[in-house]
C-alpha cells in the first residue's frame, strides 16, 4: 500500500509540475500564454513551438522574428492545406497580431519552426526562445516540453501526430 501511494503521488506531481511551470509573459500590450513544444526523438533535426498571443492594445502588432540557441535556424512558419496538399512555408513578413484579438501558434497552423536542432527536446524540460514584435519588442519565454506527439500543452497525444523531423522544410 505504501508503494502504491508513492507511485500515485509521483504521478500526480509530474502532471502538476508541467502545468505549474507554465507562466504568462507580458511585453507591451501583449500577453503570451501556454508556451509549449513537443519532446523530440534523440536525432530529430526539427521541432515545432507553440504559444497563444493576446493583443490587449488598440493597435495591431506583428511577430517578426523568433530565435533560440537550441537550433541552427528558428523561423515563423505556417502549415496549410492547399489543393489537398499539406504545405509548410516561412512567414517572410511575420504574423499580424490584431488589436483586441488572440493569435494561436498551434499544431497544424502558425508555429515556431526549429531546424537543425542542437539537442533533443526532453519531456518535462523547457526550451528558451526570444520572440520579437514590431512594436512591443523582444520577450524571452520558456516553451515547456510536453510528450512526443502531444497536440496540446497538457501533453494530450494526437492520433497520427505530425513528426516535424520527417517533413520537407525546403523553400517554395
mmCIF file with all atom_site columns, C-alpha atoms in Angstrom:
data_model
loop_
_atom_site.group_PDB
_atom_site.id
_atom_site.type_symbol
_atom_site.label_atom_id
_atom_site.label_alt_id
_atom_site.label_comp_id
_atom_site.label_asym_id
_atom_site.label_entity_id
_atom_site.label_seq_id
_atom_site.pdbx_PDB_ins_code
_atom_site.Cartn_x
_atom_site.Cartn_y
_atom_site.Cartn_z
_atom_site.occupancy
_atom_site.B_iso_or_equiv
_atom_site.pdbx_formal_charge
_atom_site.auth_seq_id
_atom_site.auth_comp_id
_atom_site.auth_asym_id
_atom_site.auth_atom_id
_atom_site.pdbx_PDB_model_num
ATOM 1   C CA . UNK A 1 1   ? 0.000  0.000  0.000   1.00 0.00 ? 1   UNK A CA 1
ATOM 2   C CA . UNK A 1 2   ? 2.859  2.370  0.817   1.00 0.00 ? 2   UNK A CA 1
ATOM 3   C CA . UNK A 1 3   ? 4.420  1.801  -2.635  1.00 0.00 ? 3   UNK A CA 1
ATOM 4   C CA . UNK A 1 4   ? 1.073  2.468  -4.345  1.00 0.00 ? 4   UNK A CA 1
ATOM 5   C CA . UNK A 1 5   ? 0.713  5.804  -2.505  1.00 0.00 ? 5   UNK A CA 1
ATOM 6   C CA . UNK A 1 6   ? 4.252  6.790  -3.514  1.00 0.00 ? 6   UNK A CA 1
ATOM 7   C CA . UNK A 1 7   ? 3.615  5.916  -7.173  1.00 0.00 ? 7   UNK A CA 1
ATOM 8   C CA . UNK A 1 8   ? 0.286  7.779  -7.155  1.00 0.00 ? 8   UNK A CA 1
ATOM 9   C CA . UNK A 1 9   ? 1.880  10.834 -5.521  1.00 0.00 ? 9   UNK A CA 1
ATOM 10  C CA . UNK A 1 10  ? 4.750  10.859 -8.026  1.00 0.00 ? 10  UNK A CA 1
ATOM 11  C CA . UNK A 1 11  ? 2.326  10.589 -10.951 1.00 0.00 ? 11  UNK A CA 1
ATOM 12  C CA . UNK A 1 12  ? 0.184  13.430 -9.623  1.00 0.00 ? 12  UNK A CA 1
ATOM 13  C CA . UNK A 1 13  ? 3.247  15.593 -9.010  1.00 0.00 ? 13  UNK A CA 1
ATOM 14  C CA . UNK A 1 14  ? 4.548  15.043 -12.553 1.00 0.00 ? 14  UNK A CA 1
ATOM 15  C CA . UNK A 1 15  ? 1.205  16.143 -14.011 1.00 0.00 ? 15  UNK A CA 1
ATOM 16  C CA . UNK A 1 16  ? 1.106  19.209 -11.791 1.00 0.00 ? 16  UNK A CA 1
ATOM 17  C CA . UNK A 1 17  ? 4.765  20.136 -12.286 1.00 0.00 ? 17  UNK A CA 1
ATOM 18  C CA . UNK A 1 18  ? 4.496  20.726 -16.034 1.00 0.00 ? 18  UNK A CA 1
ATOM 19  C CA . UNK A 1 19  ? 1.409  22.903 -15.735 1.00 0.00 ? 19  UNK A CA 1
ATOM 20  C CA . UNK A 1 20  ? 2.739  24.646 -12.629 1.00 0.00 ? 20  UNK A CA 1
ATOM 21  C CA . UNK A 1 21  ? 5.820  25.729 -14.557 1.00 0.00 ? 21  UNK A CA 1
ATOM 22  C CA . UNK A 1 22  ? 3.671  27.342 -17.244 1.00 0.00 ? 22  UNK A CA 1
ATOM 23  C CA . UNK A 1 23  ? 3.556  31.075 -16.945 1.00 0.00 ? 23  UNK A CA 1
ATOM 24  C CA . UNK A 1 24  ? 2.215  34.048 -18.823 1.00 0.00 ? 24  UNK A CA 1
ATOM 25  C CA . UNK A 1 25  ? 4.567  36.617 -20.287 1.00 0.00 ? 25  UNK A CA 1
ATOM 26  C CA . UNK A 1 26  ? 3.850  40.273 -20.967 1.00 0.00 ? 26  UNK A CA 1
ATOM 27  C CA . UNK A 1 27  ? 5.554  42.650 -23.367 1.00 0.00 ? 27  UNK A CA 1
ATOM 28  C CA . UNK A 1 28  ? 3.968  45.970 -24.239 1.00 0.00 ? 28  UNK A CA 1
ATOM 29  C CA . UNK A 1 29  ? 0.238  45.379 -24.774 1.00 0.00 ? 29  UNK A CA 1
ATOM 30  C CA . UNK A 1 30  ? 0.767  41.667 -25.498 1.00 0.00 ? 30  UNK A CA 1
ATOM 31  C CA . UNK A 1 31  ? 0.237  38.689 -23.210 1.00 0.00 ? 31  UNK A CA 1
ATOM 32  C CA . UNK A 1 32  ? 1.728  35.336 -24.184 1.00 0.00 ? 32  UNK A CA 1
ATOM 33  C CA . UNK A 1 33  ? 0.162  32.217 -22.675 1.00 0.00 ? 33  UNK A CA 1
ATOM 34  C CA . UNK A 1 34  ? 0.609  28.449 -22.863 1.00 0.00 ? 34  UNK A CA 1
ATOM 35  C CA . UNK A 1 35  ? 4.107  28.346 -24.407 1.00 0.00 ? 35  UNK A CA 1
ATOM 36  C CA . UNK A 1 36  ? 4.978  24.737 -25.218 1.00 0.00 ? 36  UNK A CA 1
ATOM 37  C CA . UNK A 1 37  ? 6.655  22.305 -27.580 1.00 0.00 ? 37  UNK A CA 1
ATOM 38  C CA . UNK A 1 38  ? 6.829  18.533 -28.020 1.00 0.00 ? 38  UNK A CA 1
ATOM 39  C CA . UNK A 1 39  ? 9.567  16.129 -26.994 1.00 0.00 ? 39  UNK A CA 1
ATOM 40  C CA . UNK A 1 40  ? 11.656 15.049 -29.981 1.00 0.00 ? 40  UNK A CA 1
ATOM 41  C CA . UNK A 1 41  ? 13.439 11.787 -30.780 1.00 0.00 ? 41  UNK A CA 1
ATOM 42  C CA . UNK A 1 42  ? 17.195 11.780 -29.988 1.00 0.00 ? 42  UNK A CA 1
ATOM 43  C CA . UNK A 1 43  ? 18.373 12.534 -33.547 1.00 0.00 ? 43  UNK A CA 1
ATOM 44  C CA . UNK A 1 44  ? 15.488 14.699 -34.737 1.00 0.00 ? 44  UNK A CA 1
ATOM 45  C CA . UNK A 1 45  ? 16.520 17.582 -36.965 1.00 0.00 ? 45  UNK A CA 1
ATOM 46  C CA . UNK A 1 46  ? 13.407 19.726 -36.437 1.00 0.00 ? 46  UNK A CA 1
ATOM 47  C CA . UNK A 1 47  ? 10.659 20.600 -33.973 1.00 0.00 ? 47  UNK A CA 1
ATOM 48  C CA . UNK A 1 48  ? 7.759  22.994 -33.553 1.00 0.00 ? 48  UNK A CA 1
ATOM 49  C CA . UNK A 1 49  ? 6.886  25.526 -30.875 1.00 0.00 ? 49  UNK A CA 1
ATOM 50  C CA . UNK A 1 50  ? 3.507  26.912 -29.859 1.00 0.00 ? 50  UNK A CA 1
ATOM 51  C CA . UNK A 1 51  ? 2.091  29.845 -27.858 1.00 0.00 ? 51  UNK A CA 1
ATOM 52  C CA . UNK A 1 52  ? -1.042 31.988 -27.680 1.00 0.00 ? 52  UNK A CA 1
ATOM 53  C CA . UNK A 1 53  ? -0.558 35.725 -28.157 1.00 0.00 ? 53  UNK A CA 1
ATOM 54  C CA . UNK A 1 54  ? -3.237 38.111 -26.877 1.00 0.00 ? 54  UNK A CA 1
ATOM 55  C CA . UNK A 1 55  ? -3.157 41.731 -28.046 1.00 0.00 ? 55  UNK A CA 1
ATOM 56  C CA . UNK A 1 56  ? -4.756 43.820 -25.293 1.00 0.00 ? 56  UNK A CA 1
ATOM 57  C CA . UNK A 1 57  ? -3.932 47.055 -27.100 1.00 0.00 ? 57  UNK A CA 1
ATOM 58  C CA . UNK A 1 58  ? -5.686 49.253 -29.640 1.00 0.00 ? 58  UNK A CA 1
ATOM 59  C CA . UNK A 1 59  ? -3.098 48.800 -32.406 1.00 0.00 ? 59  UNK A CA 1
ATOM 60  C CA . UNK A 1 60  ? -2.078 45.762 -34.428 1.00 0.00 ? 60  UNK A CA 1
ATOM 61  C CA . UNK A 1 61  ? 1.403  44.439 -33.632 1.00 0.00 ? 61  UNK A CA 1
ATOM 62  C CA . UNK A 1 62  ? 3.376  41.888 -35.613 1.00 0.00 ? 62  UNK A CA 1
ATOM 63  C CA . UNK A 1 63  ? 5.518  38.914 -34.591 1.00 0.00 ? 63  UNK A CA 1
ATOM 64  C CA . UNK A 1 64  ? 8.511  39.492 -36.874 1.00 0.00 ? 64  UNK A CA 1
ATOM 65  C CA . UNK A 1 65  ? 11.187 37.071 -35.628 1.00 0.00 ? 65  UNK A CA 1
ATOM 66  C CA . UNK A 1 66  ? 11.992 34.220 -33.262 1.00 0.00 ? 66  UNK A CA 1
ATOM 67  C CA . UNK A 1 67  ? 15.370 32.995 -32.040 1.00 0.00 ? 67  UNK A CA 1
ATOM 68  C CA . UNK A 1 68  ? 16.841 30.304 -29.822 1.00 0.00 ? 68  UNK A CA 1
ATOM 69  C CA . UNK A 1 69  ? 20.229 28.703 -29.252 1.00 0.00 ? 69  UNK A CA 1
ATOM 70  C CA . UNK A 1 70  ? 18.720 25.188 -29.462 1.00 0.00 ? 70  UNK A CA 1
ATOM 71  C CA . UNK A 1 71  ? 18.687 25.139 -33.282 1.00 0.00 ? 71  UNK A CA 1
ATOM 72  C CA . UNK A 1 72  ? 20.735 26.336 -36.232 1.00 0.00 ? 72  UNK A CA 1
ATOM 73  C CA . UNK A 1 73  ? 17.682 28.154 -37.612 1.00 0.00 ? 73  UNK A CA 1
ATOM 74  C CA . UNK A 1 74  ? 14.422 29.280 -35.996 1.00 0.00 ? 74  UNK A CA 1
ATOM 75  C CA . UNK A 1 75  ? 11.601 30.707 -38.126 1.00 0.00 ? 75  UNK A CA 1
ATOM 76  C CA . UNK A 1 76  ? 7.927  31.585 -38.034 1.00 0.00 ? 76  UNK A CA 1
ATOM 77  C CA . UNK A 1 77  ? 6.017  29.089 -40.209 1.00 0.00 ? 77  UNK A CA 1
ATOM 78  C CA . UNK A 1 78  ? 2.514  28.349 -41.368 1.00 0.00 ? 78  UNK A CA 1
ATOM 79  C CA . UNK A 1 79  ? 1.143  24.945 -42.207 1.00 0.00 ? 79  UNK A CA 1
ATOM 80  C CA . UNK A 1 80  ? -1.846 24.880 -44.531 1.00 0.00 ? 80  UNK A CA 1
ATOM 81  C CA . UNK A 1 81  ? -3.622 22.545 -46.925 1.00 0.00 ? 81  UNK A CA 1
ATOM 82  C CA . UNK A 1 82  ? -3.610 23.916 -50.488 1.00 0.00 ? 82  UNK A CA 1
ATOM 83  C CA . UNK A 1 83  ? -5.374 21.924 -53.216 1.00 0.00 ? 83  UNK A CA 1
ATOM 84  C CA . UNK A 1 84  ? -5.390 18.890 -50.931 1.00 0.00 ? 84  UNK A CA 1
ATOM 85  C CA . UNK A 1 85  ? -1.638 19.080 -50.268 1.00 0.00 ? 85  UNK A CA 1
ATOM 86  C CA . UNK A 1 86  ? -0.173 19.915 -46.849 1.00 0.00 ? 86  UNK A CA 1
ATOM 87  C CA . UNK A 1 87  ? 2.391  22.688 -47.266 1.00 0.00 ? 87  UNK A CA 1
ATOM 88  C CA . UNK A 1 88  ? 4.616  24.483 -44.815 1.00 0.00 ? 88  UNK A CA 1
ATOM 89  C CA . UNK A 1 89  ? 6.058  27.892 -45.530 1.00 0.00 ? 89  UNK A CA 1
ATOM 90  C CA . UNK A 1 90  ? 8.110  30.518 -43.786 1.00 0.00 ? 90  UNK A CA 1
ATOM 91  C CA . UNK A 1 91  ? 6.133  33.653 -42.934 1.00 0.00 ? 91  UNK A CA 1
ATOM 92  C CA . UNK A 1 92  ? 8.553  36.106 -44.545 1.00 0.00 ? 92  UNK A CA 1
ATOM 93  C CA . UNK A 1 93  ? 6.750  39.167 -43.132 1.00 0.00 ? 93  UNK A CA 1
ATOM 94  C CA . UNK A 1 94  ? 5.834  37.651 -39.767 1.00 0.00 ? 94  UNK A CA 1
ATOM 95  C CA . UNK A 1 95  ? 2.322  37.312 -38.334 1.00 0.00 ? 95  UNK A CA 1
ATOM 96  C CA . UNK A 1 96  ? -0.099 40.135 -37.543 1.00 0.00 ? 96  UNK A CA 1
ATOM 97  C CA . UNK A 1 97  ? -1.491 40.209 -34.009 1.00 0.00 ? 97  UNK A CA 1
ATOM 98  C CA . UNK A 1 98  ? -4.657 42.345 -34.458 1.00 0.00 ? 98  UNK A CA 1
ATOM 99  C CA . UNK A 1 99  ? -5.764 44.697 -31.673 1.00 0.00 ? 99  UNK A CA 1
ATOM 100 C CA . UNK A 1 100 ? -8.118 43.033 -29.210 1.00 0.00 ? 100 UNK A CA 1
ATOM 101 C CA . UNK A 1 101 ? -7.561 39.551 -30.669 1.00 0.00 ? 101 UNK A CA 1
ATOM 102 C CA . UNK A 1 102 ? -5.759 36.316 -29.849 1.00 0.00 ? 102 UNK A CA 1
ATOM 103 C CA . UNK A 1 103 ? -3.492 34.576 -32.336 1.00 0.00 ? 103 UNK A CA 1
ATOM 104 C CA . UNK A 1 104 ? -2.643 30.961 -31.551 1.00 0.00 ? 104 UNK A CA 1
ATOM 105 C CA . UNK A 1 105 ? 0.584  29.400 -32.758 1.00 0.00 ? 105 UNK A CA 1
ATOM 106 C CA . UNK A 1 106 ? -0.507 25.765 -32.667 1.00 0.00 ? 106 UNK A CA 1
ATOM 107 C CA . UNK A 1 107 ? -0.014 22.391 -34.356 1.00 0.00 ? 107 UNK A CA 1
ATOM 108 C CA . UNK A 1 108 ? -1.348 22.458 -37.921 1.00 0.00 ? 108 UNK A CA 1
ATOM 109 C CA . UNK A 1 109 ? -1.256 26.261 -38.263 1.00 0.00 ? 109 UNK A CA 1
ATOM 110 C CA . UNK A 1 110 ? 1.134  29.073 -37.441 1.00 0.00 ? 110 UNK A CA 1
ATOM 111 C CA . UNK A 1 111 ? 4.063  27.843 -35.339 1.00 0.00 ? 111 UNK A CA 1
ATOM 112 C CA . UNK A 1 112 ? 7.695  28.347 -34.400 1.00 0.00 ? 112 UNK A CA 1
ATOM 113 C CA . UNK A 1 113 ? 9.905  26.084 -36.530 1.00 0.00 ? 113 UNK A CA 1
ATOM 114 C CA . UNK A 1 114 ? 13.212 24.844 -35.100 1.00 0.00 ? 114 UNK A CA 1
ATOM 115 C CA . UNK A 1 115 ? 15.538 23.463 -37.805 1.00 0.00 ? 115 UNK A CA 1
ATOM 116 C CA . UNK A 1 116 ? 18.924 21.859 -37.267 1.00 0.00 ? 116 UNK A CA 1
ATOM 117 C CA . UNK A 1 117 ? 18.338 21.008 -33.603 1.00 0.00 ? 117 UNK A CA 1
ATOM 118 C CA . UNK A 1 118 ? 21.447 21.111 -31.405 1.00 0.00 ? 118 UNK A CA 1
ATOM 119 C CA . UNK A 1 119 ? 19.752 18.904 -28.811 1.00 0.00 ? 119 UNK A CA 1
ATOM 120 C CA . UNK A 1 120 ? 16.647 16.801 -28.428 1.00 0.00 ? 120 UNK A CA 1
ATOM 121 C CA . UNK A 1 121 ? 13.704 18.290 -26.560 1.00 0.00 ? 121 UNK A CA 1
ATOM 122 C CA . UNK A 1 122 ? 13.236 16.246 -23.392 1.00 0.00 ? 122 UNK A CA 1
ATOM 123 C CA . UNK A 1 123 ? 9.769  15.918 -21.862 1.00 0.00 ? 123 UNK A CA 1
ATOM 124 C CA . UNK A 1 124 ? 9.445  17.932 -18.649 1.00 0.00 ? 124 UNK A CA 1
ATOM 125 C CA . UNK A 1 125 ? 12.186 20.437 -19.514 1.00 0.00 ? 125 UNK A CA 1
ATOM 126 C CA . UNK A 1 126 ? 11.844 23.849 -21.159 1.00 0.00 ? 126 UNK A CA 1
ATOM 127 C CA . UNK A 1 127 ? 13.259 25.486 -24.281 1.00 0.00 ? 127 UNK A CA 1
ATOM 128 C CA . UNK A 1 128 ? 14.338 29.154 -24.218 1.00 0.00 ? 128 UNK A CA 1
ATOM 129 C CA . UNK A 1 129 ? 13.032 31.297 -27.078 1.00 0.00 ? 129 UNK A CA 1
ATOM 130 C CA . UNK A 1 130 ? 13.038 35.019 -27.808 1.00 0.00 ? 130 UNK A CA 1
ATOM 131 C CA . UNK A 1 131 ? 10.097 36.431 -29.759 1.00 0.00 ? 131 UNK A CA 1
ATOM 132 C CA . UNK A 1 132 ? 10.499 39.806 -31.451 1.00 0.00 ? 132 UNK A CA 1
ATOM 133 C CA . UNK A 1 133 ? 7.478  42.005 -32.067 1.00 0.00 ? 133 UNK A CA 1
ATOM 134 C CA . UNK A 1 134 ? 7.452  45.029 -34.354 1.00 0.00 ? 134 UNK A CA 1
ATOM 135 C CA . UNK A 1 135 ? 6.060  47.401 -31.688 1.00 0.00 ? 135 UNK A CA 1
ATOM 136 C CA . UNK A 1 136 ? 6.354  45.615 -28.338 1.00 0.00 ? 136 UNK A CA 1
ATOM 137 C CA . UNK A 1 137 ? 9.969  44.499 -28.866 1.00 0.00 ? 137 UNK A CA 1
ATOM 138 C CA . UNK A 1 138 ? 11.656 41.351 -27.547 1.00 0.00 ? 138 UNK A CA 1
ATOM 139 C CA . UNK A 1 139 ? 10.340 38.938 -24.949 1.00 0.00 ? 139 UNK A CA 1
ATOM 140 C CA . UNK A 1 140 ? 12.202 35.860 -23.656 1.00 0.00 ? 140 UNK A CA 1
ATOM 141 C CA . UNK A 1 141 ? 9.933  32.911 -22.934 1.00 0.00 ? 141 UNK A CA 1
ATOM 142 C CA . UNK A 1 142 ? 10.313 29.239 -21.995 1.00 0.00 ? 142 UNK A CA 1
ATOM 143 C CA . UNK A 1 143 ? 8.466  26.585 -24.004 1.00 0.00 ? 143 UNK A CA 1
ATOM 144 C CA . UNK A 1 144 ? 7.526  23.682 -21.741 1.00 0.00 ? 144 UNK A CA 1
ATOM 145 C CA . UNK A 1 145 ? 8.252  20.315 -23.350 1.00 0.00 ? 145 UNK A CA 1
ATOM 146 C CA . UNK A 1 146 ? 5.216  18.009 -23.466 1.00 0.00 ? 146 UNK A CA 1
ATOM 147 C CA . UNK A 1 147 ? 5.368  14.356 -24.516 1.00 0.00 ? 147 UNK A CA 1
ATOM 148 C CA . UNK A 1 148 ? 6.090  13.307 -28.096 1.00 0.00 ? 148 UNK A CA 1
ATOM 149 C CA . UNK A 1 149 ? 3.038  13.599 -30.310 1.00 0.00 ? 149 UNK A CA 1
ATOM 150 C CA . UNK A 1 150 ? 1.180  15.917 -27.922 1.00 0.00 ? 150 UNK A CA 1
ATOM 151 C CA . UNK A 1 151 ? -1.465 18.107 -29.528 1.00 0.00 ? 151 UNK A CA 1
ATOM 152 C CA . UNK A 1 152 ? -1.852 20.390 -26.521 1.00 0.00 ? 152 UNK A CA 1
ATOM 153 C CA . UNK A 1 153 ? 0.395  21.758 -23.755 1.00 0.00 ? 153 UNK A CA 1
ATOM 154 C CA . UNK A 1 154 ? -1.077 19.327 -21.231 1.00 0.00 ? 154 UNK A CA 1
ATOM 155 C CA . UNK A 1 155 ? 0.546  16.518 -23.214 1.00 0.00 ? 155 UNK A CA 1
ATOM 156 C CA . UNK A 1 156 ? -2.640 15.134 -24.766 1.00 0.00 ? 156 UNK A CA 1
ATOM 157 C CA . UNK A 1 157 ? -1.469 12.846 -27.590 1.00 0.00 ? 157 UNK A CA 1
ATOM 158 C CA . UNK A 1 158 ? -2.748 13.345 -31.094 1.00 0.00 ? 158 UNK A CA 1
ATOM 159 C CA . UNK A 1 159 ? -3.829 10.415 -33.238 1.00 0.00 ? 159 UNK A CA 1
ATOM 160 C CA . UNK A 1 160 ? -1.384 10.381 -36.135 1.00 0.00 ? 160 UNK A CA 1
ATOM 161 C CA . UNK A 1 161 ? 0.614  13.250 -34.652 1.00 0.00 ? 161 UNK A CA 1
ATOM 162 C CA . UNK A 1 162 ? 2.834  15.153 -37.054 1.00 0.00 ? 162 UNK A CA 1
ATOM 163 C CA . UNK A 1 163 ? 6.532  14.316 -36.963 1.00 0.00 ? 163 UNK A CA 1
ATOM 164 C CA . UNK A 1 164 ? 8.353  17.525 -37.973 1.00 0.00 ? 164 UNK A CA 1
ATOM 165 C CA . UNK A 1 165 ? 11.622 15.616 -38.267 1.00 0.00 ? 165 UNK A CA 1
ATOM 166 C CA . UNK A 1 166 ? 10.411 13.886 -41.454 1.00 0.00 ? 166 UNK A CA 1
ATOM 167 C CA . UNK A 1 167 ? 8.901  16.888 -43.246 1.00 0.00 ? 167 UNK A CA 1
ATOM 168 C CA . UNK A 1 168 ? 10.419 18.703 -46.188 1.00 0.00 ? 168 UNK A CA 1
ATOM 169 C CA . UNK A 1 169 ? 11.109 22.253 -44.996 1.00 0.00 ? 169 UNK A CA 1
ATOM 170 C CA . UNK A 1 170 ? 12.533 23.460 -48.291 1.00 0.00 ? 170 UNK A CA 1
ATOM 171 C CA . UNK A 1 171 ? 11.681 26.823 -49.765 1.00 0.00 ? 171 UNK A CA 1
ATOM 172 C CA . UNK A 1 172 ? 8.686  27.053 -52.100 1.00 0.00 ? 172 UNK A CA 1
#
